[in-house]
Amino acid sequence: MARLKKWSKEIIGLVVIIFIVFTVMDFWRKPESLAPVLLEPQVLATGETVSLAELSKEQPVLVYFWATWCGVCKMTSPTVADLVQSGVPVISVAIRSGDSQRLLTGMAKKELKFPVINDINGVLANAVGISATPSFMIIDNGEMVSFTSGYTSYWGLKARMWMASF
């Protein structure tokens, strides 16, 4: 019993430390403000045009910055695809991930069904201030209301989207 109590305290302490570290990292990585270029009409890899400014007037939109070469993104991309399937509005930005045809073919093989802006040279990500992949930004009415980077769970993203709707 004493061992269980000791281990419980150790686990709680570790969880608190991890929470603090991730919160500090998000604060450090968070762009100072929403770059206006992100709200300008953008062309998806499929050739369609999308406007985050317009989409975010209706409801909060999750913007997912990722890359095909990002190890953590291999875990978060299926989560984002599940969010899209559940009705969450998502626009993704693939950073330095090759030409559009290769990107779309790779996404299809992995059954990743979400809209993607192909940021071939990382120009958009640099302008926005993204310093790590994956990064998640929630935009509501043209304003950034949430930002996090690194691994985030399905329910963590759902909770952030829910909080952004208020």
CSV table of N, CA, C and O in Angstrom, one decimal, residues 121-164:
chain,number,residue,atom,x,y,z
A,121,ASN,N,7.9,25.4,-50.4
A,121,ASN,CA,9.2,25.9,-49.9
A,121,ASN,C,9.2,26.4,-48.4
A,121,ASN,O,10.1,27.0,-47.9
A,122,GLY,N,8.0,26.2,-47.8
A,122,GLY,CA,7.9,26.7,-46.4
A,122,GLY,C,7.7,28.2,-46.2
A,122,GLY,O,7.8,28.7,-45.1
A,123,VAL,N,7.4,28.8,-47.3
A,123,VAL,CA,7.2,30.3,-47.3
A,123,VAL,C,6.0,30.7,-46.4
A,123,VAL,O,6.1,31.6,-45.5
A,124,LEU,N,4.9,30.0,-46.5
A,124,LEU,CA,3.7,30.3,-45.7
A,124,LEU,C,4.0,30.0,-44.2
A,124,LEU,O,3.7,30.9,-43.4
A,125,ALA,N,4.6,28.9,-43.9
A,125,ALA,CA,4.9,28.5,-42.5
A,125,ALA,C,5.8,29.5,-41.9
A,125,ALA,O,5.6,29.9,-40.7
A,126,ASN,N,6.8,30.0,-42.7
A,126,ASN,CA,7.8,31.0,-42.1
A,126,ASN,C,7.1,32.3,-41.9
A,126,ASN,O,7.3,33.0,-40.9
A,127,ALA,N,6.2,32.7,-42.8
A,127,ALA,CA,5.5,34.0,-42.6
A,127,ALA,C,4.5,33.9,-41.4
A,127,ALA,O,4.4,34.9,-40.7
A,128,VAL,N,4.0,32.8,-41.2
A,128,VAL,CA,3.1,32.6,-40.0
A,128,VAL,C,3.8,32.5,-38.7
A,128,VAL,O,3.3,32.8,-37.6
A,129,GLY,N,5.1,32.0,-38.8
A,129,GLY,CA,5.9,31.9,-37.6
A,129,GLY,C,5.9,30.5,-37.0
A,129,GLY,O,6.1,30.3,-35.8
A,130,ILE,N,5.6,29.5,-37.8
A,130,ILE,CA,5.6,28.1,-37.4
A,130,ILE,C,7.1,27.6,-37.3
A,130,ILE,O,7.8,27.6,-38.2
A,131,SER,N,7.4,27.2,-36.1
A,131,SER,CA,8.8,26.7,-35.8
A,131,SER,C,8.9,25.2,-35.6
A,131,SER,O,10.0,24.7,-35.4
A,132,ALA,N,7.8,24.5,-35.5
A,132,ALA,CA,7.8,23.1,-35.2
A,132,ALA,C,6.6,22.4,-35.8
A,132,ALA,O,5.5,23.0,-36.0
A,133,THR,N,6.8,21.2,-36.2
A,133,THR,CA,5.7,20.4,-36.7
A,133,THR,C,5.5,19.2,-35.8
A,133,THR,O,6.5,18.7,-35.3
A,134,PRO,N,4.3,18.8,-35.6
A,134,PRO,CA,3.0,19.4,-36.0
A,134,PRO,C,2.7,20.6,-35.1
A,134,PRO,O,3.1,20.7,-34.0
A,135,SER,N,2.0,21.5,-35.7
A,135,SER,CA,1.5,22.7,-34.9
A,135,SER,C,0.0,22.8,-35.3
A,135,SER,O,-0.4,22.6,-36.4
A,136,PHE,N,-0.8,23.2,-34.3
A,136,PHE,CA,-2.2,23.3,-34.5
A,136,PHE,C,-2.7,24.7,-34.1
A,136,PHE,O,-2.3,25.2,-33.0
A,137,MET,N,-3.4,25.4,-34.9
A,137,MET,CA,-3.9,26.7,-34.7
A,137,MET,C,-5.4,26.7,-34.9
A,137,MET,O,-5.9,26.1,-35.8
A,138,ILE,N,-6.1,27.4,-34.0
A,138,ILE,CA,-7.5,27.5,-34.2
A,138,ILE,C,-7.8,29.0,-34.5
A,138,ILE,O,-7.4,29.9,-33.7
A,139,ILE,N,-8.5,29.2,-35.6
A,139,ILE,CA,-8.9,30.6,-36.0
A,139,ILE,C,-10.4,30.7,-35.9
A,139,ILE,O,-11.1,29.9,-36.5
A,140,ASP,N,-10.8,31.8,-35.3
A,140,ASP,CA,-12.2,32.1,-35.2
A,140,ASP,C,-12.4,33.6,-35.5
A,140,ASP,O,-11.8,34.4,-34.9
A,141,ASN,N,-13.3,33.8,-36.4
A,141,ASN,CA,-13.6,35.2,-36.9
A,141,ASN,C,-12.3,35.9,-37.3
A,141,ASN,O,-12.1,37.1,-36.9
A,142,GLY,N,-11.4,35.2,-37.9
A,142,GLY,CA,-10.1,35.8,-38.4
A,142,GLY,C,-9.1,36.1,-37.3
A,142,GLY,O,-8.1,36.8,-37.5
A,143,GLU,N,-9.3,35.5,-36.1
A,143,GLU,CA,-8.4,35.7,-35.0
A,143,GLU,C,-7.9,34.3,-34.5
A,143,GLU,O,-8.6,33.4,-34.5
A,144,MET,N,-6.6,34.3,-34.2
A,144,MET,CA,-6.0,33.1,-33.6
A,144,MET,C,-6.5,33.0,-32.1
A,144,MET,O,-6.2,33.9,-31.3
A,145,VAL,N,-7.2,31.9,-31.8
A,145,VAL,CA,-7.7,31.8,-30.4
A,145,VAL,C,-7.1,30.6,-29.6
A,145,VAL,O,-7.2,30.5,-28.4
A,146,SER,N,-6.3,29.8,-30.4
A,146,SER,CA,-5.6,28.7,-29.7
A,146,SER,C,-4.4,28.3,-30.5
A,146,SER,O,-4.5,28.4,-31.8
A,147,PHE,N,-3.4,27.8,-29.9
A,147,PHE,CA,-2.2,27.3,-30.5
A,147,PHE,C,-1.5,26.3,-29.7
A,147,PHE,O,-1.4,26.5,-28.5
A,148,THR,N,-1.1,25.2,-30.3
A,148,THR,CA,-0.3,24.2,-29.6
A,148,THR,C,0.6,23.5,-30.7
A,148,THR,O,0.3,23.5,-31.8
A,149,SER,N,1.6,22.9,-30.2
A,149,SER,CA,2.5,22.2,-31.1
A,149,SER,C,2.9,20.9,-30.5
A,149,SER,O,2.8,20.7,-29.3
A,150,GLY,N,3.4,20.0,-31.3
A,150,GLY,CA,3.7,18.6,-30.8
A,150,GLY,C,2.5,17.7,-30.8
A,150,GLY,O,1.5,18.1,-31.4
A,151,TYR,N,2.7,16.5,-30.3
A,151,TYR,CA,1.6,15.6,-30.3
A,151,TYR,C,0.4,16.1,-29.5
A,151,TYR,O,0.5,16.6,-28.4
A,152,THR,N,-0.8,16.0,-30.1
A,152,THR,CA,-2.0,16.3,-29.4
A,152,THR,C,-3.0,15.2,-29.8
A,152,THR,O,-3.1,14.8,-30.9
A,153,SER,N,-3.8,14.8,-28.8
A,153,SER,CA,-4.8,13.7,-29.0
A,153,SER,C,-6.1,14.2,-29.7
A,153,SER,O,-6.3,15.4,-29.8
A,154,TYR,N,-6.8,13.3,-30.2
A,154,TYR,CA,-8.1,13.6,-30.8
A,154,TYR,C,-9.0,14.4,-29.8
A,154,TYR,O,-9.5,15.4,-30.1
A,155,TRP,N,-9.1,13.9,-28.5
A,155,TRP,CA,-9.9,14.6,-27.5
A,155,TRP,C,-9.3,15.9,-27.1
A,155,TRP,O,-10.1,16.9,-26.8
A,156,GLY,N,-8.0,16.1,-27.1
A,156,GLY,CA,-7.4,17.3,-26.8
A,156,GLY,C,-7.8,18.4,-27.9
A,156,GLY,O,-8.1,19.5,-27.6
A,157,LEU,N,-7.7,18.0,-29.2
A,157,LEU,CA,-8.1,18.9,-30.2
A,157,LEU,C,-9.6,19.2,-30.2
A,157,LEU,O,-10.0,20.3,-30.4
A,158,LYS,N,-10.4,18.2,-29.9
A,158,LYS,CA,-11.9,18.4,-29.8
A,158,LYS,C,-12.2,19.4,-28.7
A,158,LYS,O,-13.0,20.3,-28.9
A,159,ALA,N,-11.5,19.2,-27.6
A,159,ALA,CA,-11.7,20.1,-26.5
A,159,ALA,C,-11.3,21.6,-26.8
A,159,ALA,O,-12.1,22.5,-26.5
A,160,ARG,N,-10.2,21.7,-27.5
A,160,ARG,CA,-9.8,23.1,-27.9
A,160,ARG,C,-10.8,23.7,-28.9
A,160,ARG,O,-11.1,24.9,-28.8
A,161,MET,N,-11.3,22.9,-29.8
A,161,MET,CA,-12.3,23.4,-30.8
A,161,MET,C,-13.6,23.8,-30.0
A,161,MET,O,-14.2,24.8,-30.3
A,162,TRP,N,-14.0,23.0,-29.1
A,162,TRP,CA,-15.2,23.2,-28.3
A,162,TRP,C,-15.0,24.5,-27.5
A,162,TRP,O,-15.9,25.4,-27.5
A,163,MET,N,-13.8,24.7,-26.9
A,163,MET,CA,-13.6,26.0,-26.1
A,163,MET,C,-13.5,27.2,-27.0
A,163,MET,O,-14.0,28.3,-26.6
A,164,ALA,N,-13.0,27.0,-28.2
A,164,ALA,CA,-13.0,28.1,-29.2
A,164,ALA,C,-14.3,28.6,-29.7
A,164,ALA,O,-14.5,29.7,-30.1
